[in-house]
Backbone as a chain_set.jsonl record, in Angstrom:
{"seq": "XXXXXXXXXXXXXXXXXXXXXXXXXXXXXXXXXXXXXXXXXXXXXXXXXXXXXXXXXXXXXXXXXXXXXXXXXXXXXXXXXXXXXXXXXXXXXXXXXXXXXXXXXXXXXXXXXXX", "coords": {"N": [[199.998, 36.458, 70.109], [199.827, 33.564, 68.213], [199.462, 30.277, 67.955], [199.294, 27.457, 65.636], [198.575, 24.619, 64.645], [198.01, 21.987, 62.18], [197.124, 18.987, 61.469], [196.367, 15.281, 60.018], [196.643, 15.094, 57.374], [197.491, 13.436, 54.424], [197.645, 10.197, 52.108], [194.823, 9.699, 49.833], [192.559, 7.445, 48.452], [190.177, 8.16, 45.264], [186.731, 9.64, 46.153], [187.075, 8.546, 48.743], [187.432, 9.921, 52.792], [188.592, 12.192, 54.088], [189.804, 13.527, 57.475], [190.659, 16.625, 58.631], [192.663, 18.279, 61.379], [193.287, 20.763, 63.365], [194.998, 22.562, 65.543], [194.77, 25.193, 67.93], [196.914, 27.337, 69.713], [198.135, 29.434, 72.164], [197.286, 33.008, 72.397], [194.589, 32.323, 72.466], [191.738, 33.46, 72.606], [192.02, 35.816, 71.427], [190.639, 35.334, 68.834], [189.167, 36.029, 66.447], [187.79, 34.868, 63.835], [188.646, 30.885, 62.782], [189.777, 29.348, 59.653], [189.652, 27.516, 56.984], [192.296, 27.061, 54.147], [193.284, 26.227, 51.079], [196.032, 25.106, 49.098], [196.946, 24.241, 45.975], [199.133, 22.42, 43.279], [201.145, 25.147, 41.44], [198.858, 27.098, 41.257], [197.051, 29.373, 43.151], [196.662, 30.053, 46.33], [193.568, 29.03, 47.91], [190.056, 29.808, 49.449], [188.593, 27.647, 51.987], [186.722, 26.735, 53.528], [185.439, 28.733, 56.632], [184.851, 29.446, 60.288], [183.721, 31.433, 62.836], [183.898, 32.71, 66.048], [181.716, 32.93, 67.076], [180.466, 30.879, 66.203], [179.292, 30.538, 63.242], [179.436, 29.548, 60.012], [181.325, 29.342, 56.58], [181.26, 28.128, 53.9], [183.143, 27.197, 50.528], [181.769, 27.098, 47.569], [182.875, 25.189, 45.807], [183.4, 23.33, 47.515], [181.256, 22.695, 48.942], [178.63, 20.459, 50.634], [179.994, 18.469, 50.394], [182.577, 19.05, 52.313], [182.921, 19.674, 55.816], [183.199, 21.922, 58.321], [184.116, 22.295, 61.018], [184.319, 22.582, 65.542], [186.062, 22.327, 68.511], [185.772, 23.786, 71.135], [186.436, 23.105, 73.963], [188.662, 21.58, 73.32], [190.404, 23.491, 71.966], [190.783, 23.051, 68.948], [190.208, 22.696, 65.491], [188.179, 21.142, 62.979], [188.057, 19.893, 59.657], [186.057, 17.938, 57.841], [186.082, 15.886, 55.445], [184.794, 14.28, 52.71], [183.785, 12.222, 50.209], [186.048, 12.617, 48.192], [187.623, 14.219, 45.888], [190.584, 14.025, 42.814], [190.827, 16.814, 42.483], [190.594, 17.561, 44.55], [193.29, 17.78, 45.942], [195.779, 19.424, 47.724], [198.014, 21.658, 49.531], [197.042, 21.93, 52.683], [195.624, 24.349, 54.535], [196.088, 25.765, 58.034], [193.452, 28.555, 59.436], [193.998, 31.748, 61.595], [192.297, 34.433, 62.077], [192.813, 37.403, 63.549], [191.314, 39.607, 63.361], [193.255, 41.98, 63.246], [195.217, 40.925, 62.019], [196.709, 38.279, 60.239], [197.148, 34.519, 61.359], [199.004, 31.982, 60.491], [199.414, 28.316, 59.793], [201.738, 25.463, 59.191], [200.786, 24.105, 57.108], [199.288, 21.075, 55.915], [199.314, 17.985, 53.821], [197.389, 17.011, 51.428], [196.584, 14.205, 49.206], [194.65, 13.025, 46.716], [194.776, 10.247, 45.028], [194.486, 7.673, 42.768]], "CA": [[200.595, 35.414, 69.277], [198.305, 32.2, 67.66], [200.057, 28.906, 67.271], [198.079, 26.618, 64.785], [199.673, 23.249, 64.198], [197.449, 21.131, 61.147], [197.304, 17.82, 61.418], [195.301, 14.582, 59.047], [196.756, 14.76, 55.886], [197.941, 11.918, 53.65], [196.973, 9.837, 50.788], [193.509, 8.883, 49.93], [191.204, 7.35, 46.883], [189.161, 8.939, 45.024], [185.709, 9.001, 47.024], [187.243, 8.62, 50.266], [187.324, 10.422, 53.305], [189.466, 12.268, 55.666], [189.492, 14.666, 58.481], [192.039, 17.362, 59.111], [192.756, 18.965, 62.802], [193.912, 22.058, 63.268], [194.925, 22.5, 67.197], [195.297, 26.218, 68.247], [197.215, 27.791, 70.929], [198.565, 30.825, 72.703], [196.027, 34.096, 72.691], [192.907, 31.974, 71.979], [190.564, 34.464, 72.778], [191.823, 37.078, 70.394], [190.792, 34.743, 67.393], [187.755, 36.289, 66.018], [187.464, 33.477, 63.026], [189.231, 29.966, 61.839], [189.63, 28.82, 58.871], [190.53, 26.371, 56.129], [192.691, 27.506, 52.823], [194.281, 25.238, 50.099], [196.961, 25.621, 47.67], [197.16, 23.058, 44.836], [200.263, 23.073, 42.795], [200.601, 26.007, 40.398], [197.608, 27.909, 41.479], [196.307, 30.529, 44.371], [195.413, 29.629, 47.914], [191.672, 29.928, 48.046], [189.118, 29.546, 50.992], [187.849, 26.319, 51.691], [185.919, 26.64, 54.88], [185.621, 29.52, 58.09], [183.973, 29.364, 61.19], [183.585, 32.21, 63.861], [183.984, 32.51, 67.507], [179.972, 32.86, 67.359], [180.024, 29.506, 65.599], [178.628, 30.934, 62.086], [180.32, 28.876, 58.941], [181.171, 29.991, 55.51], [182.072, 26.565, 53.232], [183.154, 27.202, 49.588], [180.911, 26.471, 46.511], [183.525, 24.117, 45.366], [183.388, 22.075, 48.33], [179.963, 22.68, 49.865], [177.824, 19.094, 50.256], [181.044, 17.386, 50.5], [183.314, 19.288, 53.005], [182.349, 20.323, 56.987], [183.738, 22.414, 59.289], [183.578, 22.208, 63.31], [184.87, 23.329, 66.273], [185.863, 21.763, 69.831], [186.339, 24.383, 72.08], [187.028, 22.541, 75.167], [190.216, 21.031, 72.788], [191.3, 24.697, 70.97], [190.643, 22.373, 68.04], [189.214, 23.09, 64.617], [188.456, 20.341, 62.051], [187.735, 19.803, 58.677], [185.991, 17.076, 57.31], [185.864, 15.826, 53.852], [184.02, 13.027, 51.998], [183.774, 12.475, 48.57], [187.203, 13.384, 47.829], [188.394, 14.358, 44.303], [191.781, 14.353, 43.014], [191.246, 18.127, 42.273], [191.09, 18.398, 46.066], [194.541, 17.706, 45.587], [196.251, 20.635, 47.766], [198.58, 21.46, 50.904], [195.72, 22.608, 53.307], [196.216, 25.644, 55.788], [194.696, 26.602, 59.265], [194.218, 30.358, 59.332], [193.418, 32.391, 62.387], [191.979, 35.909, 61.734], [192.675, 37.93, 64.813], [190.881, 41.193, 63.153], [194.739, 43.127, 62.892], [196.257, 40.302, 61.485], [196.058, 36.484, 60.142], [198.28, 33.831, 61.677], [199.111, 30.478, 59.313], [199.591, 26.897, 60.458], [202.686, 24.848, 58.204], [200.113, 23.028, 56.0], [199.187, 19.581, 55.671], [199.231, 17.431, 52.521], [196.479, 16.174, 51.201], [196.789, 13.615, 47.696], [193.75, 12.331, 46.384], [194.952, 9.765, 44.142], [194.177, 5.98, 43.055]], "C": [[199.709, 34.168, 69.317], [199.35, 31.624, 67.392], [199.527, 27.795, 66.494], [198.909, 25.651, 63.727], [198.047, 22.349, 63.299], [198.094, 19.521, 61.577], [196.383, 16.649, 60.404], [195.521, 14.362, 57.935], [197.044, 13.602, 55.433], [197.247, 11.827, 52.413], [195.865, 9.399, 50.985], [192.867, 8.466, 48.238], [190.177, 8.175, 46.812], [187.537, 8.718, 45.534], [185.761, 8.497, 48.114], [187.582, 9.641, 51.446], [188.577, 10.862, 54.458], [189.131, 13.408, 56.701], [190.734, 15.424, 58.835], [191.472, 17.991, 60.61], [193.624, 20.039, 62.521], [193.742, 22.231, 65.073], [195.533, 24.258, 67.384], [196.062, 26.24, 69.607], [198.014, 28.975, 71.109], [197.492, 32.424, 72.907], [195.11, 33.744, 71.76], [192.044, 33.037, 71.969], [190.91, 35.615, 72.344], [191.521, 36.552, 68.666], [189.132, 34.931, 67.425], [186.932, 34.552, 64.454], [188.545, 32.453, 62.574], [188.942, 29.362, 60.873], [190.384, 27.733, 58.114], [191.112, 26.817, 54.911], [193.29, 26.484, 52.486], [194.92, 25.834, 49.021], [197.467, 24.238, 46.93], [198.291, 23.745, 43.667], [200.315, 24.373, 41.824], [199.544, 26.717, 41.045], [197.734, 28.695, 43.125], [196.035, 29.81, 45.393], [193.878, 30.067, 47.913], [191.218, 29.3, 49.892], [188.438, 28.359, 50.535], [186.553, 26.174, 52.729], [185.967, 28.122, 56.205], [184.104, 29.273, 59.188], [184.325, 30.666, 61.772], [183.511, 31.932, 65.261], [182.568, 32.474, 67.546], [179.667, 31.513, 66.888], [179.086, 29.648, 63.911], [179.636, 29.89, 60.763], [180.24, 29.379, 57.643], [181.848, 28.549, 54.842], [182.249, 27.076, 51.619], [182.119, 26.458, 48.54], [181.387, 25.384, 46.024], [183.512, 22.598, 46.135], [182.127, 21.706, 49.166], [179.22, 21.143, 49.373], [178.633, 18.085, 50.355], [181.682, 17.435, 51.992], [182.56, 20.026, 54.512], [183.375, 20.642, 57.536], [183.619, 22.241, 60.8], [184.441, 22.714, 64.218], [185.227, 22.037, 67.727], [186.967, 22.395, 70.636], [186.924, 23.883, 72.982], [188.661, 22.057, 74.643], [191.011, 22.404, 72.116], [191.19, 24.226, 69.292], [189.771, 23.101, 66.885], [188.952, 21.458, 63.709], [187.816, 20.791, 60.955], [187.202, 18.514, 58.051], [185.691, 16.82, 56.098], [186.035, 14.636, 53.502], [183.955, 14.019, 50.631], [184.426, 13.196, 47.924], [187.623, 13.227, 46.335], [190.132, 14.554, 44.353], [191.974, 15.917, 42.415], [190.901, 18.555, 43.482], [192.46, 18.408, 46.542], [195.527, 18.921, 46.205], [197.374, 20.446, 49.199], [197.137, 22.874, 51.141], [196.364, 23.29, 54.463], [195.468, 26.189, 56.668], [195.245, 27.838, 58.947], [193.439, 30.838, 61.025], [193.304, 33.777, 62.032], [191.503, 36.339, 63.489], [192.272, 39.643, 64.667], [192.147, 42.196, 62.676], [195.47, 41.886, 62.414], [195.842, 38.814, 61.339], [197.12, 35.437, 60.809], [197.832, 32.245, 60.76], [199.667, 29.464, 60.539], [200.691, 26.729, 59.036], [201.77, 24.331, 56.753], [200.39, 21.628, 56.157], [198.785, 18.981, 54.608], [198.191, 16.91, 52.453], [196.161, 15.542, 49.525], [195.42, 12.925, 47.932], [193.832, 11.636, 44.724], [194.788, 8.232, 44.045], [195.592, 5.394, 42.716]], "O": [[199.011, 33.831, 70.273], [200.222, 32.154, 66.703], [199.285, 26.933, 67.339], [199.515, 25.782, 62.664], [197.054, 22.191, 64.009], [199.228, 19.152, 61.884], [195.461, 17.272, 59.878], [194.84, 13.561, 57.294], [196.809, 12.639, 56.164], [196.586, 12.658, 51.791], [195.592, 8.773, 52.008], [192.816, 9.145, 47.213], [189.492, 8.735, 47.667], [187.069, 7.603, 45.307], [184.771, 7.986, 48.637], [188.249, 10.528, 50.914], [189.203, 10.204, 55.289], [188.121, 14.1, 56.573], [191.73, 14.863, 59.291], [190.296, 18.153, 60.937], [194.476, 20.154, 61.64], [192.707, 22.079, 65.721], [196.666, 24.526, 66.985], [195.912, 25.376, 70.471], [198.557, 29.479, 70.126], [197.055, 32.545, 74.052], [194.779, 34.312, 70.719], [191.693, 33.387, 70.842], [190.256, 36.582, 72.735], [191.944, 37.077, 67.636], [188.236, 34.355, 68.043], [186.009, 33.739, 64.408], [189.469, 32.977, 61.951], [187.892, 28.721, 60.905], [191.428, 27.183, 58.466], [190.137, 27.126, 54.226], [193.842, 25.759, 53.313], [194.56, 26.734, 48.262], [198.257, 23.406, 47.375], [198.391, 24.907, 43.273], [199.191, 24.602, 41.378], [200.233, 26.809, 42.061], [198.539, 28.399, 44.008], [195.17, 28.936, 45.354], [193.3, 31.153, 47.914], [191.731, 28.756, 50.87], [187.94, 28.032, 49.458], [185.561, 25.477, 52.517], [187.14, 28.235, 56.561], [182.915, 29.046, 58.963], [185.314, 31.171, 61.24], [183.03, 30.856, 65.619], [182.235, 31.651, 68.399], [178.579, 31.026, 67.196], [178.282, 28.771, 63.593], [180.798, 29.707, 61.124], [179.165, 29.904, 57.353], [182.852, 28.022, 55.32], [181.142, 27.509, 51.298], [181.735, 25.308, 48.754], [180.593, 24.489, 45.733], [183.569, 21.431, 45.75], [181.985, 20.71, 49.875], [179.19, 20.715, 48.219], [178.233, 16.922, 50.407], [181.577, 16.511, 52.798], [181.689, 20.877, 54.334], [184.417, 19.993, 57.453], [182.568, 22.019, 61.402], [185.401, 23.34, 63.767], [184.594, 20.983, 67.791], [188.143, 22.112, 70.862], [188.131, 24.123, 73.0], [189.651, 22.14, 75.369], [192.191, 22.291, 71.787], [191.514, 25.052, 68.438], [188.861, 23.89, 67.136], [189.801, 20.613, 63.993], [187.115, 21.803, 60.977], [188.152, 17.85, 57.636], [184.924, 17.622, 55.565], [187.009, 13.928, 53.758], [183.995, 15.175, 50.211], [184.039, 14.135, 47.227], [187.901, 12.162, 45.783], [190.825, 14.971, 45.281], [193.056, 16.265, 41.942], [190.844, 19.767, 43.694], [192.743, 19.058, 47.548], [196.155, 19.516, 45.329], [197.535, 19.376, 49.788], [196.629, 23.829, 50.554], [197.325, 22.931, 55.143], [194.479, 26.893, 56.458], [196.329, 28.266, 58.552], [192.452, 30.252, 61.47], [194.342, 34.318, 61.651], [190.61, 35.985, 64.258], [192.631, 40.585, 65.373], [191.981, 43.072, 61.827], [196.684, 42.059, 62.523], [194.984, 38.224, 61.996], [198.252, 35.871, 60.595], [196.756, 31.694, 60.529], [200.122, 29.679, 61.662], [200.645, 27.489, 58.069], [202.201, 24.26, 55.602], [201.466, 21.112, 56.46], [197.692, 19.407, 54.237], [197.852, 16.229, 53.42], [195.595, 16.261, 48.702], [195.073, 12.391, 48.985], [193.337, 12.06, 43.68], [194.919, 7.537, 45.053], [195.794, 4.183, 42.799]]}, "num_chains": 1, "name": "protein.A"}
């Protein structure tokens, strides 16, 4: 069992910056990769970001140059950072853990990018 509580959201202007957290816990060490998904109203969850227990990253085309991923093991922690925010980043954002047999979700955290 993976517990993965999101944290960071809120409002922001367009062209400003925030950082989401994502804090894991419970069988850390069966989490082969974390990631980032968003769901903006109406539409699909997509992939926004993954990392790997090896530390490898996969960032979306949509958000690449803008958005980073990271890690801080010592905390169980994931983040997300993101500059040069649009309001079609506009989504509730979702930690994922991929434990190879199965994915575990975080609640989501809001994120409005509006003036």
């Amino acid at each position: 069992q993976v517990k993965l509580v999101e944290s960071g959201g809120g409002l922001v202007q367009p062209g400003g910056s925030l950082r989401l957290s994502c804090e894991a816990s419970g069988n850390i060490f069966s989490i082969y990769s974390l990631g980032w998904y968003r769901q903006a109203p109406e539409k699909q969850r997509e992939l926004v970001a993954t990392i790997t227990s090896g530390g490898r990253t996969n960032i979306a085309d949509s958000v690449k140059g803008r958005f980073s991923i990271s890690r801080d093991i010592a905390k169980n922690t994931m983040y997300l950072e993101m500059n040069r925010l649009k309001p079609e980043d506009t989504a509730v954002y979702y930690c994922n853990a991929d434990v190879r047999i199965r994915d575990y979700w975080g609640k989501g955290t809001l994120v409005t990018v509006s003036s």
